[in-house]
Amino acid sequence: MSLPSARTFAGLVVAGIAAPAAVGLVAQPASAASVGTWDKVAQCESTGNWSISTGNGYYGGLQFSSATWAEFGGKRYAPQADRATKAQQIAVAEKVLATQGPGPWPACGKLAGLQRGGPAPEAPKAPAAPKAPAEGTGASAAGKAYSVVSGDTLGTIGSKLGIGWQKLYTDNRSVIGSDPNMIIPGQRLAYGSGSGGGSDAPAAPKPSNSSKSAGVLPVSGATVSARYHQSGGWAAGHHTGIDFAVSTGTPVKAAAAGTVVSSGRQGAYGNAVVIKHDDGRHTLSAHLSSATASAGERVLAGEQIGRSGNTGNSTGPHLHFEVRSSNSYGADVNPVTWLNGLGVSL
């Protein structure tokens, strides 16, 4: 299922599994996971917002339920997790991890490398400018270099560095190749003064103003598992979007150029990204395992905005893709018609 409904689904709790009565007897490891790893989990669960309260029954950066927060001693810090500090939330999360392992964060824990019984890998540090970069790395002695890590996109790297992804791609096209969506961990991307290929580097592809080439499918290699207006047990009485059945972690792309309106937990939609496109339409990509685009970010057709998953009210890994005339539930329009107008067929 892809939209809010009156039914409650079992097995979809992220961090809301009740603790054993004797939780006080469980010894907590001195360092079950690094702070960097918990940051990665929080980035996936709540886009790194440690004070979030979305009204969906889960609170804080690591999305604790009220029951879990209370059972593992969180109320000694604050009534709910969103009112506690980051350090306090991590302290409670360590107790959950010591008792239950990474299971309460099934998708985000796996992506972050969360594990019990020893520290997970630290968060990557910003690399220093190379002294003598090897030929073809994309780094320049006059500039700086960034090492790509798992989960990066040109959009997220550009946001970190304060530059547009188009320039980053232009300066490093010889390293990245012809597809700006395909970057590989370990690649070194040049930025700053004298970076990359300079003015001789070919320009990054831009979306055409032609309706025949302005859009892309939001996910590749998928089958449609539920169509628009299909009848069923949804709150609206019918399906308000299209479901694409894909495995967790499949890259999800912006279907057309636009600006990200919101990114993160959205109740029954789980992790979701909403984009306002240049034609005034809004798209919602829901149930993501991670949302990698940031609110306010400008994205182009085909640019990765997240990875598919099974968060929120969902019965299996898939992408719920919805097109709306405004950013409101119930303002849905036929996604097939909209995609066809962009030159995309299903």
Short mmCIF file of C-alpha atoms in Angstrom, two decimals, residues 33-202:
data_model
loop_
_atom_site.label_atom_id
_atom_site.label_comp_id
_atom_site.label_asym_id
_atom_site.label_seq_id
_atom_site.Cartn_x
_atom_site.Cartn_y
_atom_site.Cartn_z
CA ALA A 33 28.53 2.30 17.15
CA SER A 34 30.36 5.50 16.32
CA VAL A 35 28.73 8.91 16.41
CA GLY A 36 29.39 9.10 12.68
CA THR A 37 27.37 5.93 12.13
CA TRP A 38 24.45 7.25 14.19
CA ASP A 39 24.63 10.44 12.10
CA LYS A 40 24.22 8.29 8.97
CA VAL A 41 21.21 6.50 10.48
CA ALA A 42 19.64 9.83 11.42
CA GLN A 43 20.29 11.26 7.97
CA CYS A 44 18.38 8.32 6.46
CA GLU A 45 15.57 8.25 9.05
CA SER A 46 14.95 11.99 9.47
CA THR A 47 17.37 13.79 7.12
CA GLY A 48 19.50 14.48 10.18
CA ASN A 49 16.85 16.49 12.06
CA TRP A 50 17.38 15.52 15.72
CA SER A 51 14.42 17.66 16.85
CA ILE A 52 11.84 16.38 14.36
CA SER A 53 8.27 15.54 15.38
CA THR A 54 6.20 14.84 12.28
CA GLY A 55 3.07 13.62 14.04
CA ASN A 56 3.46 10.04 12.80
CA GLY A 57 4.23 8.56 16.23
CA TYR A 58 8.02 8.70 15.93
CA TYR A 59 10.32 11.32 17.33
CA GLY A 60 13.84 12.65 17.04
CA GLY A 61 16.69 12.00 14.68
CA LEU A 62 16.55 8.22 15.13
CA GLN A 63 12.72 8.05 15.06
CA PHE A 64 11.92 6.55 18.47
CA SER A 65 8.36 5.55 19.35
CA SER A 66 7.07 6.74 22.72
CA ALA A 67 7.14 3.16 24.05
CA THR A 68 10.73 2.50 23.03
CA TRP A 69 11.90 5.85 24.38
CA ALA A 70 10.30 5.12 27.76
CA GLU A 71 11.35 1.45 27.99
CA PHE A 72 15.00 2.23 27.34
CA GLY A 73 15.23 5.06 29.85
CA GLY A 74 14.76 8.04 27.56
CA LYS A 75 12.33 9.82 29.89
CA ARG A 76 15.17 10.55 32.26
CA TYR A 77 16.26 13.05 29.59
CA ALA A 78 13.00 14.30 28.06
CA PRO A 79 9.33 13.25 27.61
CA GLN A 80 9.95 12.45 23.92
CA ALA A 81 13.11 11.95 21.87
CA ASP A 82 12.67 15.13 19.83
CA ARG A 83 13.13 17.16 23.01
CA ALA A 84 16.37 15.44 23.98
CA THR A 85 19.84 16.31 22.77
CA LYS A 86 21.61 14.37 20.05
CA ALA A 87 23.95 12.83 22.63
CA GLN A 88 21.01 11.73 24.80
CA GLN A 89 19.22 10.16 21.82
CA ILE A 90 22.37 8.26 20.89
CA ALA A 91 22.74 7.05 24.50
CA VAL A 92 19.24 5.54 24.36
CA ALA A 93 19.86 4.15 20.88
CA GLU A 94 22.98 2.36 22.17
CA LYS A 95 20.79 0.53 24.69
CA VAL A 96 18.34 -0.46 21.95
CA LEU A 97 21.23 -1.65 19.79
CA ALA A 98 22.78 -3.64 22.66
CA THR A 99 19.47 -5.45 23.24
CA GLN A 100 18.02 -5.85 19.75
CA GLY A 101 20.88 -5.24 17.35
CA PRO A 102 20.33 -3.04 14.27
CA GLY A 103 16.92 -4.61 13.52
CA PRO A 104 14.85 -1.63 14.73
CA TRP A 105 16.43 0.39 11.89
CA PRO A 106 16.19 -2.28 9.15
CA ALA A 107 16.82 -0.16 6.07
CA CYS A 108 18.69 2.82 7.45
CA GLY A 109 20.84 0.74 9.80
CA LYS A 110 22.02 -1.40 6.90
CA LEU A 111 22.81 1.63 4.75
CA ALA A 112 24.77 3.21 7.61
CA GLY A 113 26.74 0.05 8.45
CA LEU A 114 25.18 -0.14 11.92
CA GLN A 115 26.24 -3.21 13.87
CA ARG A 116 26.27 -4.54 17.42
CA GLY A 117 29.39 -5.49 19.32
CA GLY A 118 31.91 -3.00 18.00
CA PRO A 119 32.21 0.38 16.35
CA ALA A 120 30.97 0.74 12.81
CA PRO A 121 33.07 2.68 10.30
CA GLU A 122 33.46 6.36 11.09
CA ALA A 123 31.78 8.96 8.94
CA PRO A 124 34.06 10.03 6.09
CA LYS A 125 36.19 13.08 6.72
CA ALA A 126 36.60 15.88 4.24
CA PRO A 127 39.78 15.10 2.29
CA ALA A 128 42.67 17.51 2.17
CA ALA A 129 43.84 18.91 -1.13
CA PRO A 130 46.24 16.39 -2.71
CA LYS A 131 49.92 17.28 -2.87
CA ALA A 132 50.53 15.60 -6.20
CA PRO A 133 47.36 14.08 -7.70
CA ALA A 134 47.78 11.25 -10.14
CA GLU A 135 46.96 11.94 -13.74
CA GLY A 136 43.27 11.48 -14.52
CA THR A 137 42.00 11.82 -10.92
CA GLY A 138 40.24 15.09 -11.68
CA ALA A 139 42.24 16.92 -8.99
CA SER A 140 44.40 19.96 -9.66
CA ALA A 141 47.34 21.26 -7.69
CA ALA A 142 45.74 24.69 -7.80
CA GLY A 143 42.40 23.45 -6.39
CA LYS A 144 41.03 20.91 -3.95
CA ALA A 145 39.71 17.36 -4.19
CA TYR A 146 36.71 15.53 -2.75
CA SER A 147 36.70 11.72 -2.41
CA VAL A 148 33.36 10.15 -3.32
CA VAL A 149 31.82 7.91 -0.63
CA SER A 150 28.90 5.50 -0.76
CA GLY A 151 25.55 7.31 -1.06
CA ASP A 152 26.98 10.46 -2.60
CA THR A 153 25.40 12.17 -5.60
CA LEU A 154 26.71 15.20 -7.45
CA GLY A 155 23.82 17.14 -5.93
CA THR A 156 24.71 16.27 -2.33
CA ILE A 157 28.43 16.84 -2.92
CA GLY A 158 27.71 20.19 -4.55
CA SER A 159 25.60 21.20 -1.54
CA LYS A 160 28.44 20.28 0.85
CA LEU A 161 30.99 22.22 -1.17
CA GLY A 162 28.72 25.18 -1.89
CA ILE A 163 28.89 24.84 -5.67
CA GLY A 164 26.42 23.72 -8.32
CA TRP A 165 26.47 20.09 -9.40
CA GLN A 166 26.66 21.18 -13.05
CA LYS A 167 30.04 22.88 -12.56
CA LEU A 168 31.26 19.93 -10.50
CA TYR A 169 30.31 17.61 -13.35
CA THR A 170 31.79 19.89 -16.02
CA ASP A 171 35.13 20.06 -14.18
CA ASN A 172 35.26 16.29 -13.65
CA ARG A 173 33.58 14.80 -16.69
CA SER A 174 36.78 12.99 -17.70
CA VAL A 175 36.62 11.13 -14.37
CA ILE A 176 32.85 10.60 -14.11
CA GLY A 177 32.04 9.78 -17.71
CA SER A 178 28.98 10.61 -19.77
CA ASP A 179 26.37 9.86 -17.07
CA PRO A 180 26.36 12.39 -14.19
CA ASN A 181 24.22 10.00 -12.11
CA MET A 182 26.97 7.37 -12.06
CA ILE A 183 29.69 8.27 -9.57
CA ILE A 184 31.72 5.61 -7.79
CA PRO A 185 33.09 5.58 -4.22
CA GLY A 186 36.80 6.36 -4.30
CA GLN A 187 36.68 8.78 -7.24
CA ARG A 188 38.42 12.09 -6.53
CA LEU A 189 36.55 15.11 -7.82
CA ALA A 190 38.28 18.45 -8.25
CA TYR A 191 36.75 21.74 -7.17
CA GLY A 192 37.91 25.26 -6.44
CA SER A 193 40.47 27.33 -8.27
CA GLY A 194 41.91 25.64 -11.35
CA SER A 195 39.85 22.48 -10.87
CA GLY A 196 39.23 19.78 -13.40
CA GLY A 197 39.18 20.32 -17.09
CA GLY A 198 38.44 24.06 -16.96
CA SER A 199 36.84 25.72 -19.94
CA ASP A 200 37.83 22.87 -22.25
CA ALA A 201 35.62 20.38 -20.39
CA PRO A 202 32.33 19.62 -22.15
#
